[in-house]
mmCIF file of C-alpha atoms in Angstrom:
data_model
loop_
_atom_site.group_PDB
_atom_site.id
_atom_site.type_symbol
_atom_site.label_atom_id
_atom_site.label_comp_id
_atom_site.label_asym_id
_atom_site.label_seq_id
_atom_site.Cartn_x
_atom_site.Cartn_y
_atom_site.Cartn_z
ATOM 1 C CA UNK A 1 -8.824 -2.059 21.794
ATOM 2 C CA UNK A 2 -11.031 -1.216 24.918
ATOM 3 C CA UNK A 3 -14.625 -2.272 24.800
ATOM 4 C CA UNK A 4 -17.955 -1.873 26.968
ATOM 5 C CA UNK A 5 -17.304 -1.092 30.680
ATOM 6 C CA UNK A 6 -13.151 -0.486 30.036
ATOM 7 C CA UNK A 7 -12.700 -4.271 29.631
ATOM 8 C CA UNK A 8 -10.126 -4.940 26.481
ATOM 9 C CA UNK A 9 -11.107 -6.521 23.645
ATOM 10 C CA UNK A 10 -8.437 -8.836 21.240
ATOM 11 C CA UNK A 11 -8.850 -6.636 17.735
ATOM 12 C CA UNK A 12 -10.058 -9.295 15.036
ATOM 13 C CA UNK A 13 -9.095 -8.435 11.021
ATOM 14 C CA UNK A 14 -10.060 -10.252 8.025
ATOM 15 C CA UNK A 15 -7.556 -9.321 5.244
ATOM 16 C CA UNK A 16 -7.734 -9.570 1.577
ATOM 17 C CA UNK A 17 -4.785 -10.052 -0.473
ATOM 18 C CA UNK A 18 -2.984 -11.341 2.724
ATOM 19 C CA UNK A 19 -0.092 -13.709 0.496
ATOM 20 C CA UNK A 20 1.014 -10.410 -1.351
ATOM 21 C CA UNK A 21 4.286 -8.651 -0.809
ATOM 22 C CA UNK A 22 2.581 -5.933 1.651
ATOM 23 C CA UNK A 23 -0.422 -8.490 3.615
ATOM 24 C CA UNK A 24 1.912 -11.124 4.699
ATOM 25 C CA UNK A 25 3.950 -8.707 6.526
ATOM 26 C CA UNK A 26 0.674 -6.953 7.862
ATOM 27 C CA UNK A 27 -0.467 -10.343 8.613
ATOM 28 C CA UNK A 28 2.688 -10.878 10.461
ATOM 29 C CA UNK A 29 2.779 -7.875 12.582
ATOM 30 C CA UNK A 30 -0.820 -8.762 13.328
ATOM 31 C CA UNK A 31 -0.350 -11.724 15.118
ATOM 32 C CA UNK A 32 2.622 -10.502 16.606
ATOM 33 C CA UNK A 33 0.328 -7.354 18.169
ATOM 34 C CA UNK A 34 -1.985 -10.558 19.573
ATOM 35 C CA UNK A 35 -5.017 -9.894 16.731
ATOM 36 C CA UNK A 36 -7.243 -12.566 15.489
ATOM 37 C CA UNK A 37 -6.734 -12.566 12.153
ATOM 38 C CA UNK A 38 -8.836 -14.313 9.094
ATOM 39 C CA UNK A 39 -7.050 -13.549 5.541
ATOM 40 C CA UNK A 40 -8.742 -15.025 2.398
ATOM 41 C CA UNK A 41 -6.816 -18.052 0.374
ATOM 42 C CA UNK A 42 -7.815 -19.029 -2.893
ATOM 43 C CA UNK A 43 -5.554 -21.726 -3.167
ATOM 44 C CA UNK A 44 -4.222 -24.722 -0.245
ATOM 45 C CA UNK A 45 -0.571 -23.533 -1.440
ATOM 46 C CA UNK A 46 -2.231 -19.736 -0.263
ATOM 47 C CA UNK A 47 -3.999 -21.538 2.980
ATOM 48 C CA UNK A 48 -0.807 -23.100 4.608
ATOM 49 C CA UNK A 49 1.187 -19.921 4.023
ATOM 50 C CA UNK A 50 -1.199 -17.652 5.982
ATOM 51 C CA UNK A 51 -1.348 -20.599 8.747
ATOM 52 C CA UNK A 52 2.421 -20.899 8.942
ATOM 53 C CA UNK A 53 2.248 -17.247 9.801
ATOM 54 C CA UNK A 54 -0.615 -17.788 12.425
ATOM 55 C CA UNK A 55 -3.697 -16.679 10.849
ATOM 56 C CA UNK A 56 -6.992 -18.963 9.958
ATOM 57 C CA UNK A 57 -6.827 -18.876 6.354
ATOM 58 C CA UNK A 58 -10.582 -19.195 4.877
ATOM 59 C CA UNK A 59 -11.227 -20.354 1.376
ATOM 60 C CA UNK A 60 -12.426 -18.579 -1.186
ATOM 61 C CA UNK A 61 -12.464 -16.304 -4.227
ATOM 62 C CA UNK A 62 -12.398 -12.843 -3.787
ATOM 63 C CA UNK A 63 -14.404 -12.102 -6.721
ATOM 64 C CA UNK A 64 -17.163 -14.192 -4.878
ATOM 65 C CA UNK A 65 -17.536 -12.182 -1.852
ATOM 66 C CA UNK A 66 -21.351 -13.636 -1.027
ATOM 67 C CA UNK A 67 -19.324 -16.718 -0.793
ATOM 68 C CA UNK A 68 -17.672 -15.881 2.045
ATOM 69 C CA UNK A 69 -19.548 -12.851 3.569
ATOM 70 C CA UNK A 70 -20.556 -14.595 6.643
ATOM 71 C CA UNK A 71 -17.067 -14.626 7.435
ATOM 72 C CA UNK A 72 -16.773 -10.959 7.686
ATOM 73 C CA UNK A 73 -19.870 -10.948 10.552
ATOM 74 C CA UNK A 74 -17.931 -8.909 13.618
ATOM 75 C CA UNK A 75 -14.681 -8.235 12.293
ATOM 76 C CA UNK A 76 -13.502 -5.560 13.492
ATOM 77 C CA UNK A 77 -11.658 -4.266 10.235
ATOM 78 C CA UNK A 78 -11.811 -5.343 6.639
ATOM 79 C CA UNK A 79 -8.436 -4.627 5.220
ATOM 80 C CA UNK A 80 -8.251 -4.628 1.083
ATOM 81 C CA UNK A 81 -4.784 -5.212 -0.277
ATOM 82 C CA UNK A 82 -5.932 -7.118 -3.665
ATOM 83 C CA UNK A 83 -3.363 -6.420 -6.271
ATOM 84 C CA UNK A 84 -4.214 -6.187 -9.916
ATOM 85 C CA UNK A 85 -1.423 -7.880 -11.962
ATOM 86 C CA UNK A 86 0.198 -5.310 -13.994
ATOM 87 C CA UNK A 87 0.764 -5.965 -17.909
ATOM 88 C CA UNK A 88 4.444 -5.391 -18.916
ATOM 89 C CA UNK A 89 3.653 -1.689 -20.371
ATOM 90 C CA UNK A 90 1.303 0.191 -17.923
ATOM 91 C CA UNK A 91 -0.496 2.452 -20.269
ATOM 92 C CA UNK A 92 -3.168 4.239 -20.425
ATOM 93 C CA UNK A 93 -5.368 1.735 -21.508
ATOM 94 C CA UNK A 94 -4.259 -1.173 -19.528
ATOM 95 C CA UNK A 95 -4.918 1.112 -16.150
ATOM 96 C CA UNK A 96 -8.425 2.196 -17.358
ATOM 97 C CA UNK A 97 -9.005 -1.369 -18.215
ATOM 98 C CA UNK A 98 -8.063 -2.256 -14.605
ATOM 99 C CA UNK A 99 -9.902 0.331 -13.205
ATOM 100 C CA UNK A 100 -13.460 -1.009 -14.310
ATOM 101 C CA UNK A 101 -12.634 -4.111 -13.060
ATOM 102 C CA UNK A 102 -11.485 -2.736 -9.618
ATOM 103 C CA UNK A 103 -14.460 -0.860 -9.326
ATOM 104 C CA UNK A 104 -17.434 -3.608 -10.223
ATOM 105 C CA UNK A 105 -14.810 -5.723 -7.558
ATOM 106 C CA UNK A 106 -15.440 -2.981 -4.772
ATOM 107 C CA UNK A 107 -19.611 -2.817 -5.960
ATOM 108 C CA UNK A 108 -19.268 -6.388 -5.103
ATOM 109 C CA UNK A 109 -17.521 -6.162 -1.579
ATOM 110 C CA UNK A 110 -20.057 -3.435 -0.669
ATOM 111 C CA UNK A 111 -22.867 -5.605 -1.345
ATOM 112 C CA UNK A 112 -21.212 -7.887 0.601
ATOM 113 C CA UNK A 113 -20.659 -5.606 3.786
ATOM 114 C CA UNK A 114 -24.092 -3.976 3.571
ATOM 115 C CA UNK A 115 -26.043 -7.289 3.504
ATOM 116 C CA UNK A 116 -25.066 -7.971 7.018
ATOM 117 C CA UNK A 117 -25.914 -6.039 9.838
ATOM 118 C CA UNK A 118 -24.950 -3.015 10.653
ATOM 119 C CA UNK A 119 -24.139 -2.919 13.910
ATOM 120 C CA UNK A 120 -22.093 -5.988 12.187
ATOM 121 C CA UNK A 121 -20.173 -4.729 9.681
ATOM 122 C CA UNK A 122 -16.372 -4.343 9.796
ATOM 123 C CA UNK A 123 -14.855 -0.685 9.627
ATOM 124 C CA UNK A 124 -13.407 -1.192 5.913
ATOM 125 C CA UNK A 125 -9.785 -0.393 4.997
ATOM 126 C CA UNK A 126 -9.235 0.942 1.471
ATOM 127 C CA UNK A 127 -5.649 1.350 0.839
ATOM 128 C CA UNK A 128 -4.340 3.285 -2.298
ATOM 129 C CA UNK A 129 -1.464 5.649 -3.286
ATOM 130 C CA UNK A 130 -0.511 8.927 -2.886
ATOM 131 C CA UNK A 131 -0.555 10.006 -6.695
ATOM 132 C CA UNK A 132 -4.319 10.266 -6.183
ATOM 133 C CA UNK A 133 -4.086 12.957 -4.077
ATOM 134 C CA UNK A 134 -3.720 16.218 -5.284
ATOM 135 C CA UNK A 135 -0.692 18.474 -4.187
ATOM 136 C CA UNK A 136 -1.139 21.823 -2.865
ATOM 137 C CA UNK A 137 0.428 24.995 -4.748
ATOM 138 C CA UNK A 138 3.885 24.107 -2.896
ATOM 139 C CA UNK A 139 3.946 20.924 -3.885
ATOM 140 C CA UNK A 140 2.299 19.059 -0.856
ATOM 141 C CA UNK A 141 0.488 16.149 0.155
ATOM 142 C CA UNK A 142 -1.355 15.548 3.384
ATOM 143 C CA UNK A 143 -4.223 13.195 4.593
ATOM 144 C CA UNK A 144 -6.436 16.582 4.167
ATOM 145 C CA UNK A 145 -5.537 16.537 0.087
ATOM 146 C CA UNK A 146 -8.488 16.499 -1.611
ATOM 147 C CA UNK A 147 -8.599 13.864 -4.589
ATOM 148 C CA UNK A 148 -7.157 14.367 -8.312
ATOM 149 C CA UNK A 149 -9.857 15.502 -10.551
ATOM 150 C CA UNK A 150 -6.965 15.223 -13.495
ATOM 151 C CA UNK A 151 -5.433 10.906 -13.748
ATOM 152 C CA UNK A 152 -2.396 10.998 -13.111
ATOM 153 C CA UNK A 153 -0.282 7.353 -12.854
ATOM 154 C CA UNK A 154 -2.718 4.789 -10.808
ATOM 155 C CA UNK A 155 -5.458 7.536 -9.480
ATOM 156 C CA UNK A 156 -7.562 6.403 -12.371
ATOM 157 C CA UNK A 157 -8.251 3.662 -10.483
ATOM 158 C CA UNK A 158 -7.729 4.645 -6.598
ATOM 159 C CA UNK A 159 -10.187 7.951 -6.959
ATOM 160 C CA UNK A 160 -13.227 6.283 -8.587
ATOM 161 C CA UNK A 161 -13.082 3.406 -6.161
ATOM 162 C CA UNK A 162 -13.240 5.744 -3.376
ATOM 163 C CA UNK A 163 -15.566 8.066 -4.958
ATOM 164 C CA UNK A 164 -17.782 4.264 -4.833
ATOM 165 C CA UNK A 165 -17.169 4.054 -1.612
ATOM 166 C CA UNK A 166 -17.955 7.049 -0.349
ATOM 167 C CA UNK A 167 -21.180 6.609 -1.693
ATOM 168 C CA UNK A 168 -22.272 3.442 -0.492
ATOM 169 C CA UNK A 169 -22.556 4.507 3.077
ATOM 170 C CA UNK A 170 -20.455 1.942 4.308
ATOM 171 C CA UNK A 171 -17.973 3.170 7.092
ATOM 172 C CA UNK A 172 -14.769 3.358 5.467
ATOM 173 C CA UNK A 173 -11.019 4.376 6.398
ATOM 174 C CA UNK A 174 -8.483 5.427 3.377
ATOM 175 C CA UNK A 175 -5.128 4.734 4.189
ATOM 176 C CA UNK A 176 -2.205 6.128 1.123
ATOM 177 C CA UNK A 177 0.700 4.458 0.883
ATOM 178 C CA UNK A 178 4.224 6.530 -1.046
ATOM 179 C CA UNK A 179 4.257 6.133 -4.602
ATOM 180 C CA UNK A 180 6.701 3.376 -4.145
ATOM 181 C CA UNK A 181 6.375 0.577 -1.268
ATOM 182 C CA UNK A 182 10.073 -0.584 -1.215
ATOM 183 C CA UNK A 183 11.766 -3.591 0.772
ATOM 184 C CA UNK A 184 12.625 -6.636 0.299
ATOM 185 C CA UNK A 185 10.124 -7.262 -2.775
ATOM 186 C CA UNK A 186 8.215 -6.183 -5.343
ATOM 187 C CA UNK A 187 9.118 -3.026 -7.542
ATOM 188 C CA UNK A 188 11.934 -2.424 -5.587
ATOM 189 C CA UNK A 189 13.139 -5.334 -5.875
ATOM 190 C CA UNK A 190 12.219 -6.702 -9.178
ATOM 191 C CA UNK A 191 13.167 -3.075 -10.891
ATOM 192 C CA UNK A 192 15.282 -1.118 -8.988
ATOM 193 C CA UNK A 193 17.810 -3.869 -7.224
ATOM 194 C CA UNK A 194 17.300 -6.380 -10.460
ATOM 195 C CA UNK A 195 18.284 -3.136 -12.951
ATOM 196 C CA UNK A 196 20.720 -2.400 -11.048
ATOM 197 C CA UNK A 197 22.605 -5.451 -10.635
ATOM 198 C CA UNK A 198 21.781 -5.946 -14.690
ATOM 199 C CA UNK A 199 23.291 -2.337 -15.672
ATOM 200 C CA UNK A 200 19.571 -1.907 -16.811
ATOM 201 C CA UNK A 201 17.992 1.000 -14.112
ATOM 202 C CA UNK A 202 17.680 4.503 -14.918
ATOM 203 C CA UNK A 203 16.724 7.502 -13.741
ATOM 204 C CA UNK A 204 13.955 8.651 -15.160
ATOM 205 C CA UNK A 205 13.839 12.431 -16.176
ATOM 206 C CA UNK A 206 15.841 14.600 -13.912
ATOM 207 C CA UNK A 207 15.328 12.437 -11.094
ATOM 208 C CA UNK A 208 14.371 15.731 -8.719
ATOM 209 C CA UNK A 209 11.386 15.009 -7.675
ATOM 210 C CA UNK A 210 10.644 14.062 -4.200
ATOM 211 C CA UNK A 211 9.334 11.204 -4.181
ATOM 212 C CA UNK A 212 6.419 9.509 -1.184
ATOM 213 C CA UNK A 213 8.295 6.461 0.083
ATOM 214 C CA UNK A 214 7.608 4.200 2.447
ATOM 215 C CA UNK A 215 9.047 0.879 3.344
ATOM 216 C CA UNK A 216 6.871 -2.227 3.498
ATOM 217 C CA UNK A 217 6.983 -2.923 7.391
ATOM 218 C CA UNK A 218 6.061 0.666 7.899
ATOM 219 C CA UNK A 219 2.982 0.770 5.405
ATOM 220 C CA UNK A 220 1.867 -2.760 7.356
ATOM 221 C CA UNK A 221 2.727 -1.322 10.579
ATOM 222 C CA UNK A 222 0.487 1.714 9.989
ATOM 223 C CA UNK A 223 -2.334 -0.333 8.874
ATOM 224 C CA UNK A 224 -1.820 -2.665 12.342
ATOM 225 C CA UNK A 225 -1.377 0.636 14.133
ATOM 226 C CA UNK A 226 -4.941 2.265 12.788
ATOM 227 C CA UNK A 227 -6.851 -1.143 12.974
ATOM 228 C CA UNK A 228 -5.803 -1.184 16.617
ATOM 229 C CA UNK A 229 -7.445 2.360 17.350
ATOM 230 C CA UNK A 230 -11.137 2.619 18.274
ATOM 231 C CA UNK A 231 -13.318 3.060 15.497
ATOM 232 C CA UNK A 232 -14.976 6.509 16.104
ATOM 233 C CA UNK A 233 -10.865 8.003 16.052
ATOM 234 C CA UNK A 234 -10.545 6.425 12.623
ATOM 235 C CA UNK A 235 -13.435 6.059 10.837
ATOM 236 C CA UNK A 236 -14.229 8.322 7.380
ATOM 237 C CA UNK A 237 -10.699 9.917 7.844
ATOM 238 C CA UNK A 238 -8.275 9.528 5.402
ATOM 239 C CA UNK A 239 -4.085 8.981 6.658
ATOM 240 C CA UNK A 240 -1.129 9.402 4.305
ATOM 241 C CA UNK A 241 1.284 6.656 5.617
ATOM 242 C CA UNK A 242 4.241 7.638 4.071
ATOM 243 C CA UNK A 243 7.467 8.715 5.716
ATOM 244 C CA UNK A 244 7.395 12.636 4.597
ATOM 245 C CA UNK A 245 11.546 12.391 4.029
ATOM 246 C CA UNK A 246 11.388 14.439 0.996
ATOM 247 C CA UNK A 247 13.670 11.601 -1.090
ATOM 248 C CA UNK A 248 14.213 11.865 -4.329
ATOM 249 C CA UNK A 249 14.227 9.587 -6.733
ATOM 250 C CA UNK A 250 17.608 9.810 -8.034
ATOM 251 C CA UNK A 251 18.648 10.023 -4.032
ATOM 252 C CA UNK A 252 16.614 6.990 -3.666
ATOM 253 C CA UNK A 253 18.213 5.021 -6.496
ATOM 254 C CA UNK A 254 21.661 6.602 -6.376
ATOM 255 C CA UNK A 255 21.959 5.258 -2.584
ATOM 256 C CA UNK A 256 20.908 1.997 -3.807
ATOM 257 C CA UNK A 257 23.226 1.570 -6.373
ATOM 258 C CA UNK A 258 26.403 3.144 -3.404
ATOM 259 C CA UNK A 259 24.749 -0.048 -0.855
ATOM 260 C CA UNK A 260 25.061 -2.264 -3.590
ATOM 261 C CA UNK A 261 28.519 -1.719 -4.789
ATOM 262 C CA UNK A 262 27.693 -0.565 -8.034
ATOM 263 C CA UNK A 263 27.651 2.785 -10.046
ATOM 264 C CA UNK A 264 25.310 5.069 -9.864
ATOM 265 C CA UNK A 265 22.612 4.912 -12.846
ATOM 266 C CA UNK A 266 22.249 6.731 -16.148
ATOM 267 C CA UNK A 267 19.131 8.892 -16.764
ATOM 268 C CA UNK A 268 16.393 8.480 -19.654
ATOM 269 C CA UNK A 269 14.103 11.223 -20.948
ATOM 270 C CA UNK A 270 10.577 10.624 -19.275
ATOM 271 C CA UNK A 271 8.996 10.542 -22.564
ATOM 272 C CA UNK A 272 11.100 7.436 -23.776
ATOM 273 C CA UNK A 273 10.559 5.872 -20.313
ATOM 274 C CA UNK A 274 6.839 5.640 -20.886
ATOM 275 C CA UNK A 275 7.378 4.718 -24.685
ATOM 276 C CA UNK A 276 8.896 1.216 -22.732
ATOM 277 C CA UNK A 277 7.283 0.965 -19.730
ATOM 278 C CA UNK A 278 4.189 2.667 -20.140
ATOM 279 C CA UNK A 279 3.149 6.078 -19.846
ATOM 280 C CA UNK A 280 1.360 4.910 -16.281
ATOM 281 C CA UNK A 281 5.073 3.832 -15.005
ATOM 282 C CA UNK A 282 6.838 6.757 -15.528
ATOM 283 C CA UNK A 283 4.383 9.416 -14.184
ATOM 284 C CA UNK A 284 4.149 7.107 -11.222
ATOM 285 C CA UNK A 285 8.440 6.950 -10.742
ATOM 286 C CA UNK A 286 8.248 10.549 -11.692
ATOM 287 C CA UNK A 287 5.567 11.680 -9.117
ATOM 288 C CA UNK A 288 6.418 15.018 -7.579
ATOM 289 C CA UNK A 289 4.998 15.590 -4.148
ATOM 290 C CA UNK A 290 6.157 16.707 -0.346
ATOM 291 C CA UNK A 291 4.199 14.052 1.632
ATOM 292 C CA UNK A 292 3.502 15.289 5.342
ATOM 293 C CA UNK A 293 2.409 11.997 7.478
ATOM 294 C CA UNK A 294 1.520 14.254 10.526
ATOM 295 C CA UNK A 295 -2.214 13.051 10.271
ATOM 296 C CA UNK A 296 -0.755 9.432 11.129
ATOM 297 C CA UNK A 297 1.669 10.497 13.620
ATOM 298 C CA UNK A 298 -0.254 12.173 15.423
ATOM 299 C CA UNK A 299 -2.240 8.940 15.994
ATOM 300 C CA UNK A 300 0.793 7.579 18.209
ATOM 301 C CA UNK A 301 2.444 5.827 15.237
ATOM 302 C CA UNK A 302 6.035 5.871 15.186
ATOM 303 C CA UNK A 303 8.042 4.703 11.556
ATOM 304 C CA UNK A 304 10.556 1.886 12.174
ATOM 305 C CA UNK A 305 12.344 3.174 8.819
ATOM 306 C CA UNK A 306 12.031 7.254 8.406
ATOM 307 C CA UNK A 307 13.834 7.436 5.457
ATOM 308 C CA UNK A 308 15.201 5.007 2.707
ATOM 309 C CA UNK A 309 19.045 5.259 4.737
ATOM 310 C CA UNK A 310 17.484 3.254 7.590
ATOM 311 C CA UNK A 311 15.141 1.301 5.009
ATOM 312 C CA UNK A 312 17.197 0.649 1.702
ATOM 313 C CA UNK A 313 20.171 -0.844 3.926
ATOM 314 C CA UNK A 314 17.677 -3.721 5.886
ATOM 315 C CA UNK A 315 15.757 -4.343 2.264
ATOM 316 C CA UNK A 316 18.986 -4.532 0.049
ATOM 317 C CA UNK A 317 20.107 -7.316 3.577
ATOM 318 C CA UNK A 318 17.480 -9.591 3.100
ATOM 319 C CA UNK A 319 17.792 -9.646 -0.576
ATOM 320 C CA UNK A 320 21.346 -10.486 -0.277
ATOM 321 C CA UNK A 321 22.363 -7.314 -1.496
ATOM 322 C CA UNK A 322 24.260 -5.197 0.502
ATOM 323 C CA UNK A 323 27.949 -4.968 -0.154
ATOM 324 C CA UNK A 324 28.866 -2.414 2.377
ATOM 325 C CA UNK A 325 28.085 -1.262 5.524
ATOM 326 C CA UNK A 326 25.669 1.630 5.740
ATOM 327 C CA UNK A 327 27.263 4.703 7.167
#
C-alpha cells in the first residue's frame, strides 16, 4: 500500500473469525505478505493460536463490539469471517433463525465502526456466497449480479446483511466466495472426503450443475490480495472470488472419490436430500451458476488452484487422503 507523498505504508487488518477454517489461512498469508494483523480471540486456547501464526490476538467477544472498538481505530480493513454454527438439518427455519441473529450482529459492528471517526474507520470486508447473487438468463454470475430478491440456500442471510450495510453509510467491500470453500477442512472435508471414505456421499440430483468453487487458500488469498489495494480501487464494489471453472458437482465429487481410491458415488433425489439434511443443504450443493471472477482478476489477482484438479489433489494431501498420483 502507497501512502502520502509515494512513501509505502505496512497494510494493518483486524480480522474476525480469524481461528476458523478460512481466517487462519487468511491470517497466515497475511503475515506472510508483511501486514500487521489484529484478529479477535475469545478464548487464551483462541489467543495463542493466532500468536503462533504471528498476529496480536486481542480479547474479546464479538458480540461485544463496544468492547473492543478502540481496537479497530486506523485499521486499514475490517475483515468479517464469523461463522454461525450450523444445526445438523439446515432448514428453512434454522437459516431464518440465523439470519436475525446475523443481522442485529452486523447493527452492532456498525455502531461500532461509525462511533469512531471517520477519517478512522477501517474499509469493512463483508464476505458471503455466491447463491445470493442472482444468475443472469444464461445461467451466470459476476461481481455485477445484482442480489436475489427470491432465498435461495444461505442468501436469506447474506442479502439482508448487505442490504444493512449498504444502508448504514459505512464504506464497505463485498467479497463472494463459490458455494463450496473446499480444502483441507470443513464441508469438504467433514462431508465430502468423510462420506466418501464411509460409503455415505451422494450426489445429489443429477449432479449437472456447475457448481462456484473455490479452494480455501484462494478465497484467503483474494481477501489478502483486495486488502492490499488502495481503498478508492476497492471500496463499495462487490468481487466474486471464485475460480469460474464451470465444475460440476458430480465432476467435483466423482474426482474426489478417483484421488481417493474409491468408487465413484451413488446419486439421491434432491427432494430426499433436503428431507435429511435440510432443504438449505441441498439447494446450496445443488446451486446452478457459471461464476465469471474477471472483476477480481482484473485486479492483478492470480488463483494458486484454478480448478478442483490442481485443488482437490493438495486438499485430499494434507488430509492424508490421496491414494494416487494426480494425472
Amino acid at each position: 500500500m502507497v501512502g502520502c507523498g509515494g512513501a509505502h505504508v505496512t497494510p494493518s487488518v483486524f480480522i474476525l473469525g480469524g481461528t476458523g477454517f478460512i481466517g487462519r489461512e487468511v491470517v497466515t498469508q497475511a503475515v506472510v505478505h508483511g501486514f500487521e494483523v489484529k484478529a479477535l480471540a475469545r478464548s487464551d486456547e483462541a489467543q495463542a493460536r493466532l500468536r503462533a501464526l504471528g498476529a496480536e490476538p486481542i480479547a474479546g467477544d464479538a458480540e461485544t463490539p463496544d468492547a473492543w472498538r478502540e481496537q479497530l481505530r486506523g485499521a486499514d480493513v475490517l475483515i468479517d469471517l464469523l461463522q454461525p454454527k450450523f444445526p445438523k438439518r439446515l432448514t428453512r427455519r434454522a437459516v431464518a433463525t440465523m439470519s436475525v441473529h446475523r443481522q442485529r450482529f452486523t447493527a452492532g459492528l456498525l455502531e461500532a465502526i461509525t462511533a469512531l471517526p471517520e477519517a478512522e474507520r477501517p474499509l469493512l470486508f463483508c464476505v458471503s456466497g455466491a447463491e445470493d447473487l442472482q444468475p443472469d438468463q444464461r445461467g451466470r454470475i459476476t461481481a455485477a449480479s445484482p442480489l436475489r430478491s427470491n432465498a435461495r440456500a444461505f442468501s436469506a442471510i447474506g442479502v439482508p446483511v448487505r442490504r444493512l450495510i449498504e444502508g448504514s453509510g459505512v464504506d464497505a467491500t463485498y467479497v463472494y466466495f463459490g458455494a463450496l470453500v473446499y480444502g483441507p477442512g470443513k464441508a469438504f472435508a467433514e462431508v465430502i472426503v468423510d462420506g466418501l471414505r464411509k460409503h455415505r456421499a451422494r450426489v445429489v440430483g443429477s449432479g449437472s450443475n456447475r457448481l462456484p468453487l473455490v479452494h480455501v487458500s484462494d478465497a484467503a488469498g483474494a481477501l489478502v490480495h483486495l486488502a492490499g489495494l488502495p481503498r478508492d480501487q476497492v471500496a463499495s464494489r462487490a468481487f466474486l472470488a471464485t475460480d469460474g471453472s464451470a465444475t460440476t458437482q458430480r465432476d467435483l465429487l466423482n474426482l474426489t472419490a478417483e484421488l481417493m481410491g474409491r468408487k465413484h458415488p451413488g446419486a439421491v433425489p434432491a427432494w430426499l436430500a433436503a428431507l435429511v439434511a435440510g432443504r438449505v443443504a441441498a439447494e446450496s450443493i445443488t446451486l446452478d451458476a457459471h461464476d465469471d471472477p474477471s472483476a477480481l482478476r482484473e485486479t492483478g489477482f492470480a488463483f494458486g488452484f484454478p480448478s478442483p484438479r490442481e485443488g482437490v489433489p493438495e486438499s485430499l494431501e494434507r488430509l492424508g487422503e490421496l491414494a494416487q498420483a494426480h494425472g
